[in-house]
Short mmCIF file of C-alpha atoms in Angstrom, two decimals:
data_model
loop_
_atom_site.label_atom_id
_atom_site.label_comp_id
_atom_site.label_asym_id
_atom_site.label_seq_id
_atom_site.Cartn_x
_atom_site.Cartn_y
_atom_site.Cartn_z
CA UNK S 456 1.61 -34.32 -5.52
CA UNK S 457 -0.49 -33.76 -8.88
CA UNK S 458 -3.94 -34.24 -6.82
CA UNK S 459 -2.54 -32.32 -3.74
CA UNK S 460 -1.94 -29.07 -6.48
CA UNK S 461 -5.51 -29.57 -7.58
CA UNK S 462 -7.17 -29.33 -4.65
CA UNK S 463 -5.08 -26.79 -3.64
CA UNK S 464 -5.79 -25.00 -6.68
CA UNK S 465 -9.54 -25.66 -6.17
CA UNK S 466 -8.98 -24.13 -2.63
CA UNK S 467 -7.27 -20.97 -3.71
CA UNK S 468 -9.93 -20.59 -7.19
CA UNK S 469 -12.73 -19.79 -4.75
CA UNK S 470 -10.21 -16.69 -3.32
CA UNK S 471 -9.07 -15.84 -0.24
CA UNK S 472 -12.43 -15.19 1.74
CA UNK S 473 -12.31 -19.22 1.66
CA UNK S 474 -8.65 -19.80 1.69
CA UNK S 475 -7.38 -17.53 4.47
CA UNK S 476 -10.43 -18.36 6.88
CA UNK S 477 -8.93 -22.02 6.62
CA UNK S 478 -5.60 -20.91 7.60
CA UNK S 479 -6.81 -18.40 10.43
CA UNK S 480 -8.64 -21.96 11.32
CA UNK S 481 -5.65 -24.07 11.58
CA UNK S 482 -3.40 -21.37 13.06
CA UNK S 483 -6.23 -20.46 15.72
CA UNK S 484 -6.09 -24.62 16.87
CA UNK S 485 -1.87 -24.41 16.74
CA UNK S 486 -1.91 -21.40 19.20
CA UNK S 487 -3.98 -22.89 21.37
CA UNK S 488 -7.45 -21.50 20.67
CA UNK S 489 -10.66 -23.73 21.29
CA UNK S 490 -11.76 -25.14 18.18
CA UNK S 491 -15.51 -23.40 18.41
CA UNK S 492 -13.57 -19.80 18.79
CA UNK S 493 -11.14 -21.04 15.92
CA UNK S 494 -14.20 -21.79 13.43
CA UNK S 495 -16.16 -18.32 14.61
CA UNK S 496 -12.63 -16.78 13.97
CA UNK S 497 -11.98 -18.09 10.57
CA UNK S 498 -15.55 -17.68 9.37
CA UNK S 499 -15.65 -13.99 10.90
CA UNK S 500 -12.52 -12.82 8.30
CA UNK S 501 -14.08 -14.48 5.63
CA UNK S 502 -17.20 -12.77 6.27
CA UNK S 503 -15.06 -9.32 6.96
CA UNK S 504 -13.10 -10.24 3.47
CA UNK S 505 -16.67 -10.97 1.63
CA UNK S 506 -17.82 -7.83 2.85
CA UNK S 507 -15.00 -5.39 1.81
CA UNK S 508 -14.97 -6.77 -2.16
CA UNK S 509 -18.71 -6.38 -2.03
CA UNK S 510 -18.37 -2.91 -1.01
CA UNK S 511 -15.39 -2.30 -3.12
CA UNK S 512 -17.60 -4.05 -5.95
CA UNK S 513 -19.92 -1.79 -5.49
CA UNK S 514 -18.25 1.06 -5.83
CA UNK S 515 -16.85 -0.19 -8.99
CA UNK S 516 -20.11 -0.73 -10.91
CA UNK S 517 -21.10 2.96 -9.17
CA UNK S 518 -18.61 5.51 -9.16
CA UNK S 519 -16.82 3.47 -11.32
CA UNK S 520 -18.60 3.31 -14.62
CA UNK S 521 -19.83 6.78 -13.96
CA UNK S 522 -16.39 7.59 -14.28
CA UNK S 523 -15.96 5.72 -17.57
CA UNK S 524 -18.60 7.02 -19.50
CA UNK S 525 -16.47 9.98 -19.61
CA UNK S 526 -13.93 8.02 -21.55
CA UNK S 527 -16.88 6.40 -23.44
CA UNK S 528 -18.69 9.61 -24.55
CA UNK S 529 -15.04 11.15 -25.76
CA UNK S 530 -14.63 8.39 -28.31
CA UNK S 531 -10.76 7.58 -27.41
CA UNK S 532 -9.09 3.96 -28.51
CA UNK S 533 -7.06 2.99 -26.56
CA UNK S 534 -6.02 -0.87 -27.15
CA UNK S 535 -4.80 -2.65 -23.85
CA UNK S 536 -8.12 -3.29 -21.40
CA UNK S 537 -7.22 -3.26 -17.64
CA UNK S 538 -9.05 -6.32 -16.76
CA UNK S 539 -8.39 -5.69 -12.97
CA UNK S 540 -6.28 -7.00 -10.36
CA UNK S 541 -8.11 -10.51 -9.55
CA UNK S 542 -8.56 -11.45 -13.08
CA UNK S 543 -4.63 -10.16 -13.68
CA UNK S 544 -3.20 -12.46 -10.49
CA UNK S 545 -5.66 -15.16 -11.35
CA UNK S 546 -3.92 -15.28 -14.84
CA UNK S 547 -0.64 -15.65 -13.43
CA UNK S 548 -1.59 -18.86 -11.75
CA UNK S 549 -1.97 -20.26 -15.48
CA UNK S 550 1.85 -19.68 -15.67
CA UNK S 551 3.87 -23.32 -15.72
CA UNK S 552 6.11 -22.51 -12.39
CA UNK S 553 3.04 -21.17 -10.72
CA UNK S 554 2.54 -23.70 -8.16
CA UNK S 555 6.34 -23.79 -6.74
CA UNK S 556 5.90 -20.18 -5.43
CA UNK S 557 4.10 -21.78 -2.10
CA UNK S 558 6.80 -24.18 -1.07
CA UNK S 559 8.88 -21.02 -1.49
CA UNK S 560 7.41 -18.21 0.49
CA UNK S 561 6.68 -20.63 3.05
CA UNK S 562 9.77 -21.71 3.74
CA UNK S 563 11.81 -18.15 3.43
CA UNK S 564 9.19 -17.18 5.95
CA UNK S 565 9.79 -19.54 8.10
CA UNK S 566 13.38 -19.77 8.28
CA UNK S 567 13.80 -15.95 8.55
CA UNK S 568 11.49 -16.84 11.46
CA UNK S 569 13.36 -19.38 12.64
CA UNK S 570 17.01 -17.45 12.42
CA UNK S 571 14.70 -14.28 13.86
CA UNK S 572 15.51 -12.61 10.84
CA UNK S 573 11.23 -11.40 10.87
CA UNK S 574 8.73 -11.12 13.49
CA UNK S 575 5.57 -11.41 11.33
CA UNK S 576 4.05 -15.12 9.67
CA UNK S 577 2.54 -14.15 6.80
CA UNK S 578 -0.84 -15.78 6.59
CA UNK S 579 -1.93 -14.03 3.18
CA UNK S 580 -1.62 -16.91 0.87
CA UNK S 581 -3.44 -15.72 -1.73
CA UNK S 582 -1.34 -13.18 -2.26
CA UNK S 583 1.60 -15.39 -3.59
CA UNK S 584 -0.17 -14.46 -7.00
CA UNK S 585 1.55 -11.09 -6.46
CA UNK S 586 4.91 -13.13 -6.25
CA UNK S 587 4.40 -15.09 -9.22
CA UNK S 588 3.60 -12.07 -11.26
CA UNK S 589 6.72 -10.57 -10.60
CA UNK S 590 8.43 -13.89 -11.67
CA UNK S 591 6.80 -14.35 -14.70
CA UNK S 592 7.40 -9.98 -15.89
CA UNK S 593 10.75 -10.94 -14.80
CA UNK S 594 10.94 -14.37 -16.79
CA UNK S 595 9.56 -13.18 -19.73
CA UNK S 596 11.75 -10.26 -20.16
CA UNK S 597 15.52 -12.76 -19.18
CA UNK S 598 14.04 -15.75 -20.31
CA UNK S 599 15.06 -17.06 -17.55
CA UNK S 600 12.72 -18.43 -14.59
CA UNK S 601 15.79 -18.88 -12.43
CA UNK S 602 16.10 -15.39 -12.38
CA UNK S 603 12.18 -14.54 -12.13
CA UNK S 604 12.41 -16.88 -9.00
CA UNK S 605 15.29 -14.85 -7.53
CA UNK S 606 14.08 -11.68 -7.72
CA UNK S 607 10.47 -12.93 -6.26
CA UNK S 608 12.53 -13.91 -3.20
CA UNK S 609 14.04 -10.65 -2.71
CA UNK S 610 10.78 -9.35 -3.08
CA UNK S 611 8.89 -12.00 -0.24
CA UNK S 612 12.37 -10.68 2.23
CA UNK S 613 11.19 -7.07 1.63
CA UNK S 614 7.94 -7.60 2.23
CA UNK S 615 8.54 -9.18 5.37
CA UNK S 616 10.90 -6.86 6.44
CA UNK S 617 9.05 -3.82 5.36
CA UNK S 618 5.98 -5.81 7.66
CA UNK S 619 8.32 -5.41 10.55
CA UNK S 620 9.61 -2.08 9.92
CA UNK S 621 5.52 -0.54 10.41
CA UNK S 622 3.87 -3.12 12.81
CA UNK S 623 3.14 -0.68 15.47
CA UNK S 624 1.50 1.99 12.89
CA UNK S 625 -0.15 -1.00 11.32
CA UNK S 626 -1.63 -1.88 14.28
CA UNK S 627 -2.49 2.29 15.30
CA UNK S 628 -4.21 2.49 11.85
CA UNK S 629 -6.35 -0.35 12.22
CA UNK S 630 -6.78 -0.81 16.34
CA UNK S 631 -5.97 -4.16 15.57
CA UNK S 632 -3.30 -6.05 17.91
CA UNK S 633 -0.86 -8.17 17.09
CA UNK S 634 -0.95 -7.76 13.56
CA UNK S 635 1.50 -6.25 10.28
CA UNK S 636 1.21 -5.57 6.56
CA UNK S 637 3.63 -7.70 4.45
CA UNK S 638 1.61 -7.36 0.96
CA UNK S 639 3.67 -5.91 -1.58
CA UNK S 640 1.95 -2.54 -2.17
CA UNK S 641 3.26 -1.56 0.85
CA UNK S 642 6.71 -1.66 -0.43
CA UNK S 643 5.70 1.36 -2.65
CA UNK S 644 6.09 3.39 0.61
CA UNK S 645 10.24 3.30 -0.02
CA UNK S 646 9.24 5.97 -2.64
CA UNK S 647 6.09 7.67 -0.90
CA UNK S 648 7.29 8.06 2.51
CA UNK S 649 10.48 10.16 1.31
CA UNK S 650 7.87 12.25 -1.03
CA UNK S 651 5.36 12.48 1.82
CA UNK S 652 8.26 14.57 4.14
CA UNK S 653 9.19 16.74 0.60
CA UNK S 654 5.57 17.51 1.19
CA UNK S 655 6.05 18.62 4.48
CA UNK S 656 8.29 21.22 3.45
CA UNK S 657 5.22 23.17 1.61
CA UNK S 658 3.28 24.93 4.38
CA UNK S 659 0.12 23.55 2.85
CA UNK S 660 0.66 20.30 3.18
CA UNK S 661 1.33 20.81 6.83
CA UNK S 662 -2.46 21.02 7.68
CA UNK S 663 -3.10 17.99 9.23
CA UNK S 664 -6.53 16.57 7.45
CA UNK S 665 -8.00 13.53 8.08
CA UNK S 666 -11.46 12.53 8.19
CA UNK S 667 -11.30 13.18 11.89
CA UNK S 668 -10.20 16.77 11.42
CA UNK S 669 -12.27 17.18 8.25
CA UNK S 670 -15.04 16.54 10.47
CA UNK S 671 -14.48 19.35 13.05
CA UNK S 672 -13.79 21.92 10.07
CA UNK S 673 -16.92 21.63 8.01
CA UNK S 674 -18.98 20.17 10.15
CA UNK S 675 -21.70 17.56 8.48
CA UNK S 676 -19.53 17.56 5.02
CA UNK S 677 -16.96 15.59 6.42
CA UNK S 678 -19.50 12.91 7.60
CA UNK S 679 -18.61 10.00 5.68
CA UNK S 680 -21.79 9.59 4.07
CA UNK S 681 -22.29 13.31 2.87
CA UNK S 682 -18.36 13.04 1.46
CA UNK S 683 -19.44 9.78 -0.43
CA UNK S 684 -22.14 11.95 -1.86
CA UNK S 685 -20.52 14.90 -2.91
CA UNK S 686 -17.46 13.18 -4.22
CA UNK S 687 -19.89 10.55 -6.07
CA UNK S 688 -22.30 13.43 -7.50
CA UNK S 689 -19.03 15.02 -8.55
CA UNK S 690 -17.84 12.03 -10.66
CA UNK S 691 -21.39 11.36 -11.78
CA UNK S 692 -21.49 14.76 -13.61
CA UNK S 693 -17.99 14.89 -15.12
CA UNK S 694 -19.39 11.32 -16.32
CA UNK S 695 -22.26 12.96 -17.74
CA UNK S 696 -25.17 11.61 -15.84
CA UNK S 697 -27.16 15.38 -15.09
CA UNK S 698 -29.56 14.48 -12.66
CA UNK S 699 -28.66 10.86 -12.28
CA UNK S 700 -25.46 11.80 -10.71
CA UNK S 701 -27.39 12.15 -7.63
CA UNK S 702 -27.81 8.76 -7.62
CA UNK S 703 -24.58 7.97 -7.76
CA UNK S 704 -23.62 10.65 -4.74
CA UNK S 705 -25.67 8.24 -3.06
CA UNK S 706 -24.15 5.03 -3.77
CA UNK S 707 -20.61 6.31 -2.91
CA UNK S 708 -21.55 7.76 0.37
CA UNK S 709 -23.16 4.12 0.88
CA UNK S 710 -19.87 2.95 -0.03
CA UNK S 711 -17.93 4.95 2.35
CA UNK S 712 -20.75 4.68 5.29
CA UNK S 713 -20.82 0.94 4.80
CA UNK S 714 -16.79 0.17 4.54
CA UNK S 715 -16.13 1.34 8.46
CA UNK S 716 -18.73 -0.86 9.29
CA UNK S 717 -17.61 -3.97 7.75
CA UNK S 718 -13.60 -3.19 8.80
CA UNK S 719 -14.99 -3.89 12.27
CA UNK S 720 -15.81 -7.59 11.78
CA UNK S 721 -11.44 -7.68 11.27
CA UNK S 722 -10.43 -6.64 14.78
CA UNK S 723 -13.68 -9.21 15.45
CA UNK S 724 -11.77 -12.28 13.77
CA UNK S 725 -8.35 -11.43 14.38
CA UNK S 726 -7.79 -10.22 18.26
CA UNK S 727 -8.45 -13.83 19.68
CA UNK S 728 -6.25 -15.26 17.56
CA UNK S 729 -3.63 -12.32 18.13
CA UNK S 730 -3.76 -12.81 21.57
CA UNK S 731 -3.54 -16.39 21.40
CA UNK S 732 -0.58 -16.32 19.35
CA UNK S 733 1.17 -14.05 21.86
CA UNK S 734 0.37 -16.42 24.90
CA UNK S 735 1.87 -19.38 22.67
CA UNK S 736 4.53 -17.42 21.38
CA UNK S 737 5.74 -16.76 25.25
CA UNK S 738 5.32 -20.11 26.37
CA UNK S 739 7.35 -21.81 23.30
CA UNK S 740 9.65 -19.13 23.36
CA UNK S 741 10.51 -16.77 25.77
CA UNK S 742 11.48 -12.99 24.89
CA UNK S 743 10.21 -13.62 21.26
CA UNK S 744 7.66 -11.49 19.49
CA UNK S 745 5.53 -12.82 16.34
CA UNK S 746 2.95 -10.62 14.58
CA UNK S 747 0.36 -11.78 11.76
CA UNK S 748 0.85 -10.57 8.40
CA UNK S 749 -2.36 -9.82 6.67
CA UNK S 750 -4.02 -8.78 3.53
CA UNK S 751 -4.58 -4.66 2.76
CA UNK S 752 -8.44 -4.41 3.74
CA UNK S 753 -8.16 -4.60 7.62
CA UNK S 754 -6.75 -0.41 6.55
CA UNK S 755 -10.65 -0.69 4.47
CA UNK S 756 -12.26 1.12 7.10
CA UNK S 757 -10.35 4.58 6.93
CA UNK S 758 -12.39 6.74 4.48
CA UNK S 759 -9.11 8.32 3.51
CA UNK S 760 -8.46 5.53 1.32
CA UNK S 761 -11.41 6.19 -0.38
CA UNK S 762 -11.70 9.62 -0.95
CA UNK S 763 -8.12 9.52 -2.32
CA UNK S 764 -9.13 6.71 -4.91
CA UNK S 765 -12.29 8.80 -5.68
CA UNK S 766 -10.39 11.96 -6.53
CA UNK S 767 -8.02 9.95 -8.49
CA UNK S 768 -10.72 8.26 -10.65
CA UNK S 769 -11.22 10.89 -13.24
CA UNK S 770 -7.72 12.38 -13.39
CA UNK S 771 -6.56 8.81 -13.92
CA UNK S 772 -8.92 8.57 -17.01
CA UNK S 773 -8.18 12.15 -18.55
CA UNK S 774 -4.34 11.09 -18.28
CA UNK S 775 -5.25 7.91 -19.96
CA UNK S 776 -6.44 9.73 -22.80
CA UNK S 777 -3.26 12.29 -23.38
CA UNK S 778 -0.65 9.99 -22.02
CA UNK S 779 1.82 9.61 -24.83
CA UNK S 780 3.34 5.93 -24.85
CA UNK S 781 0.21 5.06 -23.11
CA UNK S 782 -2.13 1.94 -25.12
CA UNK S 783 -4.17 1.39 -21.48
CA UNK S 784 -7.62 2.02 -20.88
CA UNK S 785 -8.14 1.97 -17.09
CA UNK S 786 -11.17 -0.15 -16.02
CA UNK S 787 -11.48 -3.17 -14.44
CA UNK S 788 -8.94 -1.65 -11.60
CA UNK S 789 -10.41 2.11 -11.11
CA UNK S 790 -10.38 1.74 -7.72
CA UNK S 791 -6.44 2.70 -7.00
CA UNK S 792 -6.14 0.88 -3.95
CA UNK S 793 -2.60 -0.08 -4.55
CA UNK S 794 -1.60 3.46 -4.25
CA UNK S 795 -4.19 4.96 -1.58
CA UNK S 796 -3.95 2.36 0.49
CA UNK S 797 -0.32 2.26 0.44
CA UNK S 798 -0.16 5.63 0.61
CA UNK S 799 -2.40 6.20 3.66
CA UNK S 800 0.19 4.78 6.02
CA UNK S 801 2.98 6.68 4.54
CA UNK S 802 0.99 10.10 4.86
CA UNK S 803 -0.56 8.78 8.08
CA UNK S 804 -3.82 9.97 6.59
CA UNK S 805 -3.18 12.87 5.15
CA UNK S 806 -5.88 13.33 2.22
CA UNK S 807 -3.64 16.17 0.78
CA UNK S 808 -0.65 14.50 0.82
CA UNK S 809 -2.06 10.54 -0.77
CA UNK S 810 -4.05 12.56 -3.34
CA UNK S 811 -1.22 14.08 -4.36
CA UNK S 812 0.65 11.01 -4.28
CA UNK S 813 -1.57 8.92 -6.39
CA UNK S 814 -2.05 11.98 -8.98
CA UNK S 815 2.07 11.71 -9.57
CA UNK S 816 1.44 7.91 -9.59
CA UNK S 817 -0.63 7.60 -12.51
CA UNK S 818 1.64 8.14 -15.72
CA UNK S 819 3.51 5.15 -13.62
CA UNK S 820 0.51 3.17 -13.51
CA UNK S 821 -0.32 3.66 -17.12
CA UNK S 822 3.19 2.92 -18.95
CA UNK S 823 3.91 0.03 -16.71
CA UNK S 824 0.47 -1.25 -17.55
CA UNK S 825 1.19 -0.68 -20.95
CA UNK S 826 4.56 -2.03 -20.95
CA UNK S 827 3.52 -5.26 -19.11
CA UNK S 828 0.46 -5.73 -21.30
CA UNK S 829 2.09 -7.94 -24.43
CA UNK S 830 3.48 -10.57 -21.53
CA UNK S 831 -0.03 -10.77 -20.22
CA UNK S 832 -1.61 -11.49 -23.46
CA UNK S 833 1.05 -13.68 -24.46
CA UNK S 834 0.26 -15.92 -21.14
CA UNK S 835 -3.20 -15.29 -21.83
CA UNK S 836 -3.14 -16.85 -25.43
CA UNK S 837 -1.23 -19.76 -24.08
CA UNK S 838 -3.78 -21.13 -22.05
CA UNK S 839 -6.51 -20.29 -24.06
CA UNK S 840 -7.39 -17.35 -22.14
CA UNK S 841 -7.80 -14.86 -24.28
CA UNK S 842 -10.65 -16.19 -26.35
CA UNK S 843 -12.88 -12.58 -25.57
CA UNK S 844 -10.71 -10.17 -26.96
CA UNK S 845 -11.13 -8.87 -30.68
CA UNK S 846 -8.47 -8.27 -33.15
CA UNK S 847 -5.57 -6.02 -32.14
CA UNK S 848 -6.96 -6.01 -28.00
CA UNK S 849 -4.12 -6.27 -25.24
CA UNK S 850 -5.29 -7.56 -21.53
CA UNK S 851 -3.40 -5.26 -18.85
CA UNK S 852 -3.10 -4.67 -15.67
CA UNK S 853 -3.81 -0.99 -14.66
CA UNK S 854 -2.69 -0.19 -10.99
CA UNK S 855 -0.64 -3.17 -10.08
CA UNK S 856 0.66 -3.34 -6.87
CA UNK S 857 4.60 -1.97 -7.09
CA UNK S 858 4.15 -0.65 -10.59
CA UNK S 859 7.16 1.83 -10.32
CA UNK S 860 9.35 -1.24 -8.62
CA UNK S 861 8.30 -3.62 -10.95
CA UNK S 862 9.26 -1.12 -13.86
CA UNK S 863 12.39 -0.50 -12.54
CA UNK S 864 13.48 -4.24 -12.25
CA UNK S 865 12.56 -4.68 -16.03
CA UNK S 866 14.40 -1.85 -17.30
CA UNK S 867 17.63 -2.95 -15.18
CA UNK S 868 16.87 -6.51 -17.08
CA UNK S 869 17.16 -4.57 -20.08
CA UNK S 870 19.94 -2.85 -19.80
CA UNK S 871 18.16 0.60 -19.52
CA UNK S 872 20.39 3.35 -18.32
CA UNK S 873 17.01 5.16 -16.49
CA UNK S 874 16.31 1.92 -15.13
CA UNK S 875 19.61 1.55 -13.24
CA UNK S 876 19.53 5.53 -11.96
CA UNK S 877 15.46 5.09 -10.23
CA UNK S 878 17.70 1.73 -8.60
CA UNK S 879 20.23 3.90 -7.15
CA UNK S 880 17.61 6.00 -5.72
CA UNK S 881 15.57 3.14 -4.77
CA UNK S 882 18.50 2.10 -3.15
CA UNK S 883 19.43 5.15 -1.24
CA UNK S 884 15.63 5.80 -0.19
CA UNK S 885 15.03 2.41 1.28
CA UNK S 886 18.12 3.00 3.74
CA UNK S 887 16.38 6.05 4.87
CA UNK S 888 12.83 5.20 4.27
CA UNK S 889 13.83 1.68 7.09
CA UNK S 890 16.17 4.07 9.25
CA UNK S 891 13.31 6.36 9.56
CA UNK S 892 10.40 4.09 10.08
CA UNK S 893 12.84 2.87 13.76
CA UNK S 894 11.58 6.29 14.78
CA UNK S 895 7.99 6.41 13.31
CA UNK S 896 7.68 2.50 15.31
CA UNK S 897 8.41 4.02 18.27
CA UNK S 898 6.46 7.26 18.45
CA UNK S 899 3.69 4.80 17.44
CA UNK S 900 4.03 3.12 20.70
CA UNK S 901 4.18 5.66 22.86
CA UNK S 902 0.98 7.16 21.40
CA UNK S 903 -0.27 3.90 22.26
CA UNK S 904 0.81 3.64 25.84
CA UNK S 905 3.70 0.92 25.39
CA UNK S 906 6.77 0.95 26.52
CA UNK S 907 9.17 1.74 23.38
CA UNK S 908 11.87 -1.38 24.67
CA UNK S 909 8.82 -4.13 24.64
CA UNK S 910 7.23 -2.81 21.13
CA UNK S 911 9.59 -0.99 18.79
#
């Protein structure tokens, strides 16, 4: 068992770009895809994931650094350093019960598929780490790892149910057939979707402003490379780069141009798998439907997400400097995907609503990161991963997935009355959200020319 864990962990350490292609290859063989096509599909997915990560890193090293210089120029000192999502989730694998989460997630998913409680086969095993993180923080608060796993199991179930509830919309937004999104970040739409509907009550936000309508209204200024240049130059100027802001603008324009190009590889990789899986299900389980649950990057080709992210960067840095109770300096995770990618789905790509949603979430991300920083730091110290820290410094994860939900859970477990109030609101909004998604799914199916009875 220990040898198996070492082998499995070694593959995981290489990241989703290695692990997911292996999973896709195996699934391809199981559903009847020829070995050559299964290998090609898996490798193409690995290339797509690597490409997306390269462009995100490129943005972080250009636009992110430009914004970061603004904070450095102010001389503000914050004790908790945001290490970004990859190191934070990587650190979670050092928790002593981490490996148990693999069979737990797989077992629950398979059981729900057999019982007809979900249509989603979640192959995004790398994000098991997100459930580990939830179990870890709950265990840290309660001192009981069993409670941690119970909460993590509830998260797994909700992720699958949410993937089922939005699968048509994801297909419409990505153009990739037979996929769903069981990533935890999309559970935030239980809050974001009602907020988007509330914004619809304000005439200003009824304007449909996405990448396509922006091009129609302002012509060349709505093109990805031009829009990226303008926004990147503004960020560079705010960061005090002077004439160097023009280079940051070109770099941002480059990133926004490359994202849609790289994202097309997801369709190339996943369409044959989806087609083969559907044929397999029709033969083996007549009348049943199954979709493949994937990570968020298949949405990454939509420029609205990146425009909202870039517009949030200066707001996040300014708020972090003046927000009472905040100890975290946004740094490693300035590319705030967890909010903007989820808001893209909730707001149907409306950039105005996405940006406002992201701005409102900034204080929540700051407070939750500051609250959980001592827990992450203690884990890092216990595993010898905190040697780089200076005295008094902590490790944090700003921009964590479902920060508001995790904060709510922790405060309920601490007996905080505010936490119980947020929990009551969460339950009420969840009922509204899942009911509303039935209509959204039907409308998405109709727009794609599907029969509602077949695809709803």
